[in-house]
């Protein structure tokens, strides 16, 4: 049974030191009860008995702890809280994971335009429907429904981009153990609708005679745009790569151009330079007719102002705005009745003419600067510099043959 010893503090305040034994722990515990001022002896003794009984019961119940036990309990509670917080942190919604993990990681390795595309797909299409759902609660049925509804009002290409963002999002969560299985395993890549496929295939590239018509129409256009279009058609450059080319990138003697940069535009950054898509420089050959045209344009440009950029803004020495070619191509197509004429059409055309006239796929892929050539490398032999040059020559030979045939028939 607990007992008490009357004591006083240094300043004379009266208290009782309570002492009780714990059989379970095999040790004594102490506490203090301070006597309220003005209490009589009987009141003190009655209350002291109550204090002793309550203290012994608390000791027996394990409610009284020593300083060492209190510190151990506090440490255990802290560790438990941290573990609970860690477990809670794993329970991320799609919105939390996308914004705090997926996009910050992606932004380290993708271009500004790709970042904007990912952000747009997330903010406009994915997060409004799945954002409040926990990552591990998203089902294949939810994603299939999202893609199905999206494709009703969007093109096949846009639907595939949305699918790729979703695939990347849940693959990232799988790799860092946020989820144990990705729902994308049971979501098939979207397929084109039959009517959409016919249109897409028809718009992919120009036939040789159609490209000859474009080049013939160019005779009525400014020299700058003649150079721009012929250079794109000859090399298969991307729009931004052609806008970013500088005079120092050309080696007219060797008949080559080295593609070192890609001019881009975003609302956040304005016009800015980026590396070519895929992050690699590439040197491709250009035909003698295009070289002659470029030399003439270089002299014309130098007579007005000096600029390191080949294609500049009107009356300026700054590079051409990246969206300017798209607007020009549209007006050009309207003037000469060339439906759907846009810069990327020339890239498709260059690749198609090369492939259909003897250029091997690996060489064509290298010439166009495709970032992912893994599949091609497994199927085709490594391309030599000569075979890459032949890929470009194949496109020119196709045009030359068509031109000669047209003259013969005439």
mmCIF file of C-alpha atoms in Angstrom:
data_model
loop_
_atom_site.group_PDB
_atom_site.id
_atom_site.type_symbol
_atom_site.label_atom_id
_atom_site.label_comp_id
_atom_site.label_asym_id
_atom_site.label_seq_id
_atom_site.Cartn_x
_atom_site.Cartn_y
_atom_site.Cartn_z
ATOM 1 C CA UNK A 1 0.000 0.000 0.000
ATOM 2 C CA UNK A 2 1.184 3.524 -0.778
ATOM 3 C CA UNK A 3 2.537 5.679 2.027
ATOM 4 C CA UNK A 4 3.295 9.375 2.477
ATOM 5 C CA UNK A 5 6.024 11.456 4.112
ATOM 6 C CA UNK A 6 5.389 15.100 5.053
ATOM 7 C CA UNK A 7 8.003 17.526 3.680
ATOM 8 C CA UNK A 8 8.519 21.201 2.918
ATOM 9 C CA UNK A 9 10.007 23.073 -0.030
ATOM 10 C CA UNK A 10 12.880 25.522 0.418
ATOM 11 C CA UNK A 11 10.419 28.377 0.627
ATOM 12 C CA UNK A 12 8.428 26.584 3.364
ATOM 13 C CA UNK A 13 5.559 25.257 1.284
ATOM 14 C CA UNK A 14 4.073 22.064 2.823
ATOM 15 C CA UNK A 15 3.638 18.883 0.724
ATOM 16 C CA UNK A 16 3.447 15.083 1.070
ATOM 17 C CA UNK A 17 5.702 12.809 -0.967
ATOM 18 C CA UNK A 18 3.583 9.862 -2.045
ATOM 19 C CA UNK A 19 5.364 6.538 -2.558
ATOM 20 C CA UNK A 20 3.858 3.359 -4.124
ATOM 21 C CA UNK A 21 5.269 0.024 -5.239
ATOM 22 C CA UNK A 22 4.575 -1.598 -8.651
ATOM 23 C CA UNK A 23 4.665 -5.410 -8.436
ATOM 24 C CA UNK A 24 4.558 -5.681 -12.242
ATOM 25 C CA UNK A 25 7.652 -3.521 -12.746
ATOM 26 C CA UNK A 26 9.322 -4.323 -9.384
ATOM 27 C CA UNK A 27 10.037 -0.735 -8.423
ATOM 28 C CA UNK A 28 8.768 2.271 -6.405
ATOM 29 C CA UNK A 29 7.202 5.409 -7.902
ATOM 30 C CA UNK A 30 6.867 8.788 -6.183
ATOM 31 C CA UNK A 31 4.678 11.841 -6.573
ATOM 32 C CA UNK A 32 3.792 14.982 -4.600
ATOM 33 C CA UNK A 33 0.592 16.332 -3.118
ATOM 34 C CA UNK A 34 0.757 19.967 -2.020
ATOM 35 C CA UNK A 35 -1.431 20.907 0.955
ATOM 36 C CA UNK A 36 -3.853 23.732 0.126
ATOM 37 C CA UNK A 37 -3.512 26.772 2.378
ATOM 38 C CA UNK A 38 -5.941 27.020 5.293
ATOM 39 C CA UNK A 39 -6.820 23.328 5.471
ATOM 40 C CA UNK A 40 -7.249 21.722 8.883
ATOM 41 C CA UNK A 41 -5.655 18.475 10.051
ATOM 42 C CA UNK A 42 -8.786 16.356 9.556
ATOM 43 C CA UNK A 43 -9.355 17.622 6.010
ATOM 44 C CA UNK A 44 -5.698 17.006 5.184
ATOM 45 C CA UNK A 45 -5.760 13.420 6.512
ATOM 46 C CA UNK A 46 -8.985 12.573 4.680
ATOM 47 C CA UNK A 47 -7.696 13.966 1.388
ATOM 48 C CA UNK A 48 -4.284 12.317 1.900
ATOM 49 C CA UNK A 49 -5.960 8.889 2.196
ATOM 50 C CA UNK A 50 -7.765 9.544 -1.099
ATOM 51 C CA UNK A 51 -4.540 10.697 -2.763
ATOM 52 C CA UNK A 52 -2.683 7.550 -1.618
ATOM 53 C CA UNK A 53 -5.421 5.189 -2.887
ATOM 54 C CA UNK A 54 -5.626 6.973 -6.244
ATOM 55 C CA UNK A 55 -1.827 7.028 -6.596
ATOM 56 C CA UNK A 56 -1.498 3.297 -5.831
ATOM 57 C CA UNK A 57 -4.259 2.478 -8.320
ATOM 58 C CA UNK A 58 -2.529 4.607 -10.982
ATOM 59 C CA UNK A 59 0.781 2.837 -10.331
ATOM 60 C CA UNK A 60 -0.903 -0.588 -10.530
ATOM 61 C CA UNK A 61 -2.560 0.423 -13.834
ATOM 62 C CA UNK A 62 0.791 1.520 -15.289
ATOM 63 C CA UNK A 63 -0.323 5.139 -15.584
ATOM 64 C CA UNK A 64 2.603 6.521 -13.574
ATOM 65 C CA UNK A 65 5.928 6.639 -15.408
ATOM 66 C CA UNK A 66 9.448 7.504 -14.404
ATOM 67 C CA UNK A 67 11.338 10.203 -16.326
ATOM 68 C CA UNK A 68 13.159 7.503 -18.287
ATOM 69 C CA UNK A 69 9.887 5.751 -19.083
ATOM 70 C CA UNK A 70 8.292 9.069 -20.061
ATOM 71 C CA UNK A 71 11.164 9.759 -22.478
ATOM 72 C CA UNK A 72 10.884 6.258 -23.967
ATOM 73 C CA UNK A 73 7.114 6.692 -24.383
ATOM 74 C CA UNK A 74 7.576 10.082 -26.056
ATOM 75 C CA UNK A 75 10.128 8.591 -28.460
ATOM 76 C CA UNK A 76 7.801 5.688 -29.289
ATOM 77 C CA UNK A 77 4.913 8.096 -29.909
ATOM 78 C CA UNK A 78 7.117 10.247 -32.152
ATOM 79 C CA UNK A 79 8.224 7.196 -34.161
ATOM 80 C CA UNK A 80 4.627 6.020 -34.467
ATOM 81 C CA UNK A 81 3.541 9.475 -35.652
ATOM 82 C CA UNK A 82 6.282 9.550 -38.276
ATOM 83 C CA UNK A 83 5.314 6.093 -39.498
ATOM 84 C CA UNK A 84 1.661 7.122 -39.690
ATOM 85 C CA UNK A 85 2.601 10.279 -41.600
ATOM 86 C CA UNK A 86 4.694 8.231 -44.020
ATOM 87 C CA UNK A 87 1.814 5.839 -44.591
ATOM 88 C CA UNK A 88 -0.561 8.754 -45.042
ATOM 89 C CA UNK A 89 1.812 10.360 -47.551
ATOM 90 C CA UNK A 90 1.523 7.272 -49.709
ATOM 91 C CA UNK A 91 -2.222 7.795 -49.969
ATOM 92 C CA UNK A 92 -1.987 10.402 -52.701
ATOM 93 C CA UNK A 93 -4.816 11.438 -54.968
ATOM 94 C CA UNK A 94 -4.162 11.587 -58.695
ATOM 95 C CA UNK A 95 -3.958 15.388 -58.464
ATOM 96 C CA UNK A 96 -1.497 15.329 -55.540
ATOM 97 C CA UNK A 97 0.742 12.780 -57.219
ATOM 98 C CA UNK A 98 0.648 14.484 -60.620
ATOM 99 C CA UNK A 99 1.534 17.904 -59.191
ATOM 100 C CA UNK A 100 4.029 16.949 -56.490
ATOM 101 C CA UNK A 101 5.823 13.952 -58.021
ATOM 102 C CA UNK A 102 5.081 13.210 -61.678
ATOM 103 C CA UNK A 103 5.366 16.662 -63.270
ATOM 104 C CA UNK A 104 8.403 17.882 -61.240
ATOM 105 C CA UNK A 105 10.241 14.719 -62.297
ATOM 106 C CA UNK A 106 9.123 15.013 -65.939
ATOM 107 C CA UNK A 107 10.089 18.669 -66.226
ATOM 108 C CA UNK A 108 13.748 17.780 -65.747
ATOM 109 C CA UNK A 109 13.899 15.895 -69.053
ATOM 110 C CA UNK A 110 11.258 17.268 -71.442
ATOM 111 C CA UNK A 111 11.126 20.357 -73.635
ATOM 112 C CA UNK A 112 9.027 23.406 -72.795
ATOM 113 C CA UNK A 113 6.440 22.575 -75.472
ATOM 114 C CA UNK A 114 6.142 18.994 -74.233
ATOM 115 C CA UNK A 115 5.760 20.290 -70.674
ATOM 116 C CA UNK A 116 2.928 22.558 -71.763
ATOM 117 C CA UNK A 117 1.277 19.644 -73.596
ATOM 118 C CA UNK A 118 1.489 17.426 -70.489
ATOM 119 C CA UNK A 119 0.227 20.240 -68.259
ATOM 120 C CA UNK A 120 -2.682 20.947 -70.598
ATOM 121 C CA UNK A 121 -3.738 17.287 -70.755
ATOM 122 C CA UNK A 122 -3.569 17.002 -66.973
ATOM 123 C CA UNK A 123 -5.394 20.230 -66.143
ATOM 124 C CA UNK A 124 -8.080 20.056 -68.834
ATOM 125 C CA UNK A 125 -8.835 16.351 -69.195
ATOM 126 C CA UNK A 126 -7.309 14.092 -66.530
ATOM 127 C CA UNK A 127 -7.524 15.959 -63.211
ATOM 128 C CA UNK A 128 -11.144 17.180 -63.618
ATOM 129 C CA UNK A 129 -12.268 13.527 -63.831
ATOM 130 C CA UNK A 130 -9.681 11.598 -61.809
ATOM 131 C CA UNK A 131 -7.971 14.259 -59.686
ATOM 132 C CA UNK A 132 -9.816 13.546 -56.404
ATOM 133 C CA UNK A 133 -9.414 9.754 -56.688
ATOM 134 C CA UNK A 134 -6.624 7.982 -54.794
ATOM 135 C CA UNK A 135 -3.961 6.625 -57.140
ATOM 136 C CA UNK A 136 -4.530 3.029 -56.014
ATOM 137 C CA UNK A 137 -8.307 3.368 -56.521
ATOM 138 C CA UNK A 138 -8.156 4.282 -60.221
ATOM 139 C CA UNK A 139 -9.462 1.406 -62.338
ATOM 140 C CA UNK A 140 -8.977 0.503 -66.018
ATOM 141 C CA UNK A 141 -12.697 1.166 -66.523
ATOM 142 C CA UNK A 142 -12.275 4.790 -65.343
ATOM 143 C CA UNK A 143 -9.418 5.397 -67.767
ATOM 144 C CA UNK A 144 -11.161 3.685 -70.687
ATOM 145 C CA UNK A 145 -14.228 5.852 -70.093
ATOM 146 C CA UNK A 146 -12.057 8.990 -70.002
ATOM 147 C CA UNK A 147 -10.321 8.099 -73.287
ATOM 148 C CA UNK A 148 -13.578 7.071 -74.979
ATOM 149 C CA UNK A 149 -15.303 10.346 -74.093
ATOM 150 C CA UNK A 150 -12.243 12.347 -75.127
ATOM 151 C CA UNK A 151 -11.970 10.710 -78.558
ATOM 152 C CA UNK A 152 -15.566 11.656 -79.395
ATOM 153 C CA UNK A 153 -14.501 15.286 -79.820
ATOM 154 C CA UNK A 154 -10.753 15.013 -80.500
ATOM 155 C CA UNK A 155 -8.456 13.589 -83.143
ATOM 156 C CA UNK A 156 -6.702 10.249 -82.921
ATOM 157 C CA UNK A 157 -3.330 11.969 -82.458
ATOM 158 C CA UNK A 158 -4.623 14.016 -79.505
ATOM 159 C CA UNK A 159 -6.137 10.895 -77.941
ATOM 160 C CA UNK A 160 -2.820 9.053 -78.193
ATOM 161 C CA UNK A 161 -1.065 11.984 -76.494
ATOM 162 C CA UNK A 162 -3.581 11.813 -73.649
ATOM 163 C CA UNK A 163 -3.043 8.043 -73.399
ATOM 164 C CA UNK A 164 0.726 8.559 -73.235
ATOM 165 C CA UNK A 165 0.410 11.050 -70.366
ATOM 166 C CA UNK A 166 -1.793 8.617 -68.436
ATOM 167 C CA UNK A 167 0.605 5.757 -69.148
ATOM 168 C CA UNK A 168 3.577 7.808 -67.928
ATOM 169 C CA UNK A 169 1.714 8.968 -64.808
ATOM 170 C CA UNK A 170 0.814 5.474 -63.581
ATOM 171 C CA UNK A 171 4.107 3.929 -64.691
ATOM 172 C CA UNK A 172 5.923 6.499 -62.532
ATOM 173 C CA UNK A 173 3.668 5.636 -59.569
ATOM 174 C CA UNK A 174 4.375 1.929 -60.087
ATOM 175 C CA UNK A 175 8.140 2.422 -60.117
ATOM 176 C CA UNK A 176 8.196 4.421 -56.858
ATOM 177 C CA UNK A 177 5.804 1.986 -55.097
ATOM 178 C CA UNK A 178 2.954 4.482 -54.807
ATOM 179 C CA UNK A 179 0.796 1.776 -56.403
ATOM 180 C CA UNK A 180 1.343 -1.975 -56.585
ATOM 181 C CA UNK A 181 -0.150 -2.450 -60.060
ATOM 182 C CA UNK A 182 -0.856 0.014 -62.861
ATOM 183 C CA UNK A 183 -4.375 0.148 -64.302
ATOM 184 C CA UNK A 184 -2.814 0.925 -67.698
ATOM 185 C CA UNK A 185 -1.946 -2.774 -68.022
ATOM 186 C CA UNK A 186 -5.581 -3.336 -68.957
ATOM 187 C CA UNK A 187 -6.071 -0.198 -71.062
ATOM 188 C CA UNK A 188 -5.436 -0.665 -74.776
ATOM 189 C CA UNK A 189 -3.790 2.030 -76.840
ATOM 190 C CA UNK A 190 -6.508 3.990 -78.698
ATOM 191 C CA UNK A 191 -7.245 3.017 -82.291
ATOM 192 C CA UNK A 192 -8.170 5.315 -85.142
ATOM 193 C CA UNK A 193 -11.731 5.426 -86.321
ATOM 194 C CA UNK A 194 -12.123 4.128 -89.882
ATOM 195 C CA UNK A 195 -13.150 7.466 -91.377
ATOM 196 C CA UNK A 196 -10.398 9.302 -89.489
ATOM 197 C CA UNK A 197 -7.725 6.854 -90.663
ATOM 198 C CA UNK A 198 -8.512 7.524 -94.320
ATOM 199 C CA UNK A 199 -8.119 11.268 -93.881
ATOM 200 C CA UNK A 200 -4.936 10.942 -91.819
ATOM 201 C CA UNK A 201 -3.221 8.674 -94.327
ATOM 202 C CA UNK A 202 -4.162 10.969 -97.219
ATOM 203 C CA UNK A 203 -2.655 14.008 -95.451
ATOM 204 C CA UNK A 204 0.617 12.436 -94.343
ATOM 205 C CA UNK A 205 2.767 13.289 -97.362
ATOM 206 C CA UNK A 206 2.783 14.719 -100.855
ATOM 207 C CA UNK A 207 3.377 12.550 -103.902
ATOM 208 C CA UNK A 208 6.396 13.399 -106.054
ATOM 209 C CA UNK A 209 4.312 15.241 -108.654
ATOM 210 C CA UNK A 210 2.529 17.199 -105.896
ATOM 211 C CA UNK A 211 5.854 18.294 -104.419
ATOM 212 C CA UNK A 212 7.020 19.333 -107.898
ATOM 213 C CA UNK A 213 3.899 21.482 -108.162
ATOM 214 C CA UNK A 214 4.768 23.149 -104.840
ATOM 215 C CA UNK A 215 8.321 23.848 -105.973
ATOM 216 C CA UNK A 216 7.047 25.221 -109.292
ATOM 217 C CA UNK A 217 4.687 27.591 -107.457
ATOM 218 C CA UNK A 218 7.617 28.844 -105.390
ATOM 219 C CA UNK A 219 9.014 30.672 -108.405
ATOM 220 C CA UNK A 220 6.479 33.419 -107.694
ATOM 221 C CA UNK A 221 7.372 33.724 -104.004
ATOM 222 C CA UNK A 222 9.986 35.793 -102.109
ATOM 223 C CA UNK A 223 13.473 34.302 -102.116
ATOM 224 C CA UNK A 224 13.428 33.822 -98.336
ATOM 225 C CA UNK A 225 10.370 31.579 -98.488
ATOM 226 C CA UNK A 226 11.670 29.716 -101.517
ATOM 227 C CA UNK A 227 14.790 28.846 -99.503
ATOM 228 C CA UNK A 228 12.774 27.924 -96.423
ATOM 229 C CA UNK A 229 10.429 25.532 -98.232
ATOM 230 C CA UNK A 230 13.092 23.955 -100.450
ATOM 231 C CA UNK A 231 15.410 23.446 -97.475
ATOM 232 C CA UNK A 232 12.654 21.743 -95.491
ATOM 233 C CA UNK A 233 11.623 19.559 -98.411
ATOM 234 C CA UNK A 234 15.224 18.578 -99.121
ATOM 235 C CA UNK A 235 16.347 17.822 -95.542
ATOM 236 C CA UNK A 236 13.149 16.890 -93.706
ATOM 237 C CA UNK A 237 13.904 19.463 -90.989
ATOM 238 C CA UNK A 238 11.297 20.270 -88.385
ATOM 239 C CA UNK A 239 9.723 23.729 -88.497
ATOM 240 C CA UNK A 240 11.559 25.006 -85.393
ATOM 241 C CA UNK A 241 14.874 23.540 -86.585
ATOM 242 C CA UNK A 242 14.601 25.382 -89.871
ATOM 243 C CA UNK A 243 13.708 28.654 -88.095
ATOM 244 C CA UNK A 244 16.771 28.220 -85.855
ATOM 245 C CA UNK A 245 19.370 27.534 -88.551
ATOM 246 C CA UNK A 246 22.303 29.962 -88.760
ATOM 247 C CA UNK A 247 24.671 30.655 -91.666
ATOM 248 C CA UNK A 248 27.531 29.137 -89.692
ATOM 249 C CA UNK A 249 25.655 25.827 -89.649
ATOM 250 C CA UNK A 250 26.171 25.399 -93.407
ATOM 251 C CA UNK A 251 29.202 23.922 -95.126
ATOM 252 C CA UNK A 252 28.478 24.810 -98.740
ATOM 253 C CA UNK A 253 31.672 23.159 -99.945
ATOM 254 C CA UNK A 254 30.738 19.819 -98.362
ATOM 255 C CA UNK A 255 27.073 20.345 -99.193
ATOM 256 C CA UNK A 256 25.819 19.875 -95.607
ATOM 257 C CA UNK A 257 23.940 21.612 -92.821
ATOM 258 C CA UNK A 258 24.334 20.782 -89.125
ATOM 259 C CA UNK A 259 21.127 21.000 -87.144
ATOM 260 C CA UNK A 260 22.093 22.282 -83.691
ATOM 261 C CA UNK A 261 19.039 23.981 -82.254
ATOM 262 C CA UNK A 262 15.265 24.203 -82.319
ATOM 263 C CA UNK A 263 13.449 27.530 -82.045
ATOM 264 C CA UNK A 264 10.335 27.296 -79.878
ATOM 265 C CA UNK A 265 7.640 29.547 -78.441
ATOM 266 C CA UNK A 266 5.575 29.306 -75.279
ATOM 267 C CA UNK A 267 3.337 31.812 -73.488
ATOM 268 C CA UNK A 268 5.551 31.531 -70.391
ATOM 269 C CA UNK A 269 8.972 31.947 -72.020
ATOM 270 C CA UNK A 270 8.250 33.653 -75.344
ATOM 271 C CA UNK A 271 10.654 32.721 -78.189
ATOM 272 C CA UNK A 272 13.563 30.609 -76.964
ATOM 273 C CA UNK A 273 16.262 28.258 -78.240
ATOM 274 C CA UNK A 274 16.147 24.562 -77.386
ATOM 275 C CA UNK A 275 18.158 21.537 -78.423
ATOM 276 C CA UNK A 276 16.869 19.574 -81.432
ATOM 277 C CA UNK A 277 14.243 17.021 -80.519
ATOM 278 C CA UNK A 278 16.044 13.981 -79.167
ATOM 279 C CA UNK A 279 18.867 16.184 -77.853
ATOM 280 C CA UNK A 280 21.354 15.332 -80.619
ATOM 281 C CA UNK A 281 23.075 17.428 -83.273
ATOM 282 C CA UNK A 282 22.925 15.919 -86.745
ATOM 283 C CA UNK A 283 24.566 16.783 -90.044
ATOM 284 C CA UNK A 284 22.636 16.114 -93.249
ATOM 285 C CA UNK A 285 23.439 16.716 -96.891
ATOM 286 C CA UNK A 286 21.630 19.247 -99.055
ATOM 287 C CA UNK A 287 21.220 19.263 -102.834
ATOM 288 C CA UNK A 288 23.176 21.589 -105.159
ATOM 289 C CA UNK A 289 20.012 23.392 -106.315
ATOM 290 C CA UNK A 290 19.145 24.306 -102.725
ATOM 291 C CA UNK A 291 22.731 25.424 -102.047
ATOM 292 C CA UNK A 292 22.612 27.744 -105.045
ATOM 293 C CA UNK A 293 19.328 29.191 -103.823
ATOM 294 C CA UNK A 294 20.734 29.717 -100.316
ATOM 295 C CA UNK A 295 23.831 31.515 -101.655
ATOM 296 C CA UNK A 296 21.635 33.899 -103.630
ATOM 297 C CA UNK A 297 19.503 34.561 -100.560
ATOM 298 C CA UNK A 298 22.604 35.132 -98.415
ATOM 299 C CA UNK A 299 23.732 37.884 -100.785
ATOM 300 C CA UNK A 300 20.265 39.427 -100.801
ATOM 301 C CA UNK A 301 20.113 39.428 -96.996
ATOM 302 C CA UNK A 302 23.627 40.871 -96.645
ATOM 303 C CA UNK A 303 22.719 43.780 -98.932
ATOM 304 C CA UNK A 304 20.074 44.871 -96.400
ATOM 305 C CA UNK A 305 21.490 43.886 -92.999
ATOM 306 C CA UNK A 306 23.860 41.377 -91.446
ATOM 307 C CA UNK A 307 22.419 38.589 -89.327
ATOM 308 C CA UNK A 308 23.723 35.247 -88.073
ATOM 309 C CA UNK A 309 20.240 33.831 -88.592
ATOM 310 C CA UNK A 310 19.268 32.535 -92.027
ATOM 311 C CA UNK A 311 15.545 33.193 -91.716
ATOM 312 C CA UNK A 312 14.790 36.492 -90.001
ATOM 313 C CA UNK A 313 11.786 38.625 -89.183
ATOM 314 C CA UNK A 314 10.842 41.172 -91.817
ATOM 315 C CA UNK A 315 13.169 44.174 -91.576
ATOM 316 C CA UNK A 316 14.959 42.754 -88.520
ATOM 317 C CA UNK A 317 18.071 40.722 -87.785
ATOM 318 C CA UNK A 318 16.260 38.579 -85.188
ATOM 319 C CA UNK A 319 15.230 35.000 -86.058
ATOM 320 C CA UNK A 320 11.887 34.257 -87.639
ATOM 321 C CA UNK A 321 9.017 33.782 -85.190
ATOM 322 C CA UNK A 322 8.420 29.976 -84.913
ATOM 323 C CA UNK A 323 4.732 30.235 -85.816
ATOM 324 C CA UNK A 324 5.318 32.415 -88.884
ATOM 325 C CA UNK A 325 5.923 29.476 -91.298
ATOM 326 C CA UNK A 326 2.603 27.865 -90.364
ATOM 327 C CA UNK A 327 0.714 31.044 -91.259
ATOM 328 C CA UNK A 328 2.696 31.460 -94.477
ATOM 329 C CA UNK A 329 2.146 27.821 -95.523
ATOM 330 C CA UNK A 330 -1.600 28.187 -94.975
ATOM 331 C CA UNK A 331 -1.799 31.280 -97.205
ATOM 332 C CA UNK A 332 0.496 29.624 -99.773
ATOM 333 C CA UNK A 333 -1.807 26.603 -99.880
ATOM 334 C CA UNK A 334 -4.815 28.821 -100.400
ATOM 335 C CA UNK A 335 -3.102 30.747 -103.235
ATOM 336 C CA UNK A 336 -2.087 27.635 -105.160
ATOM 337 C CA UNK A 337 -4.906 25.268 -104.187
ATOM 338 C CA UNK A 338 -2.788 22.919 -102.047
ATOM 339 C CA UNK A 339 -5.170 21.717 -99.286
ATOM 340 C CA UNK A 340 -3.716 21.144 -95.816
ATOM 341 C CA UNK A 341 -0.312 22.574 -96.694
ATOM 342 C CA UNK A 342 1.744 22.912 -93.515
ATOM 343 C CA UNK A 343 5.460 22.677 -92.590
ATOM 344 C CA UNK A 344 5.344 19.128 -91.199
ATOM 345 C CA UNK A 345 3.888 17.923 -94.498
ATOM 346 C CA UNK A 346 7.292 18.516 -96.107
ATOM 347 C CA UNK A 347 9.008 16.452 -93.403
ATOM 348 C CA UNK A 348 6.611 13.566 -94.022
ATOM 349 C CA UNK A 349 7.126 13.945 -97.741
ATOM 350 C CA UNK A 350 10.913 13.830 -97.511
ATOM 351 C CA UNK A 351 10.759 10.671 -95.401
ATOM 352 C CA UNK A 352 8.190 8.958 -97.622
ATOM 353 C CA UNK A 353 10.029 9.701 -100.863
ATOM 354 C CA UNK A 354 13.273 8.410 -99.348
ATOM 355 C CA UNK A 355 11.710 5.194 -98.079
ATOM 356 C CA UNK A 356 9.808 4.458 -101.259
ATOM 357 C CA UNK A 357 12.841 5.041 -103.443
ATOM 358 C CA UNK A 358 15.502 2.924 -101.805
ATOM 359 C CA UNK A 359 16.417 4.719 -98.576
ATOM 360 C CA UNK A 360 16.741 2.247 -95.696
ATOM 361 C CA UNK A 361 14.626 3.057 -92.607
ATOM 362 C CA UNK A 362 17.582 3.370 -90.227
ATOM 363 C CA UNK A 363 19.277 5.942 -92.437
ATOM 364 C CA UNK A 364 16.054 7.870 -92.932
ATOM 365 C CA UNK A 365 15.446 7.875 -89.158
ATOM 366 C CA UNK A 366 18.966 9.205 -88.504
ATOM 367 C CA UNK A 367 18.598 11.868 -91.169
ATOM 368 C CA UNK A 368 15.317 13.095 -89.716
ATOM 369 C CA UNK A 369 16.674 13.084 -86.159
ATOM 370 C CA UNK A 370 14.189 10.649 -84.646
ATOM 371 C CA UNK A 371 14.966 10.351 -80.939
ATOM 372 C CA UNK A 372 13.750 6.759 -80.577
ATOM 373 C CA UNK A 373 15.545 4.538 -83.075
ATOM 374 C CA UNK A 374 15.652 1.491 -80.792
ATOM 375 C CA UNK A 375 13.186 -0.523 -82.850
ATOM 376 C CA UNK A 376 14.920 0.372 -86.107
ATOM 377 C CA UNK A 377 18.321 -0.533 -84.673
ATOM 378 C CA UNK A 378 17.066 -4.022 -83.799
ATOM 379 C CA UNK A 379 15.809 -4.630 -87.330
ATOM 380 C CA UNK A 380 18.252 -2.815 -89.614
ATOM 381 C CA UNK A 381 22.040 -2.655 -89.757
ATOM 382 C CA UNK A 382 23.838 0.412 -88.454
ATOM 383 C CA UNK A 383 23.735 3.220 -91.005
ATOM 384 C CA UNK A 384 27.009 4.545 -92.367
ATOM 385 C CA UNK A 385 27.551 8.197 -93.257
ATOM 386 C CA UNK A 386 27.221 7.252 -96.911
ATOM 387 C CA UNK A 387 23.878 5.511 -96.392
ATOM 388 C CA UNK A 388 22.558 8.565 -94.524
ATOM 389 C CA UNK A 389 23.601 10.721 -97.477
ATOM 390 C CA UNK A 390 21.940 8.247 -99.848
ATOM 391 C CA UNK A 391 18.694 8.612 -97.895
ATOM 392 C CA UNK A 392 18.572 12.282 -98.889
ATOM 393 C CA UNK A 393 19.701 11.577 -102.426
ATOM 394 C CA UNK A 394 16.872 9.062 -102.833
ATOM 395 C CA UNK A 395 14.299 11.821 -102.329
ATOM 396 C CA UNK A 396 16.051 14.066 -104.874
ATOM 397 C CA UNK A 397 16.341 11.216 -107.383
ATOM 398 C CA UNK A 398 12.613 10.600 -107.138
ATOM 399 C CA UNK A 399 11.884 14.228 -108.020
ATOM 400 C CA UNK A 400 14.459 14.228 -110.829
ATOM 401 C CA UNK A 401 12.977 11.061 -112.356
ATOM 402 C CA UNK A 402 9.477 12.482 -112.185
ATOM 403 C CA UNK A 403 10.625 15.735 -113.790
ATOM 404 C CA UNK A 404 12.422 13.957 -116.621
ATOM 405 C CA UNK A 405 9.396 11.760 -117.259
ATOM 406 C CA UNK A 406 7.141 14.814 -117.418
ATOM 407 C CA UNK A 407 9.462 16.477 -119.964
ATOM 408 C CA UNK A 408 9.586 13.321 -122.082
ATOM 409 C CA UNK A 409 5.803 13.049 -122.131
ATOM 410 C CA UNK A 410 5.541 16.717 -123.074
#
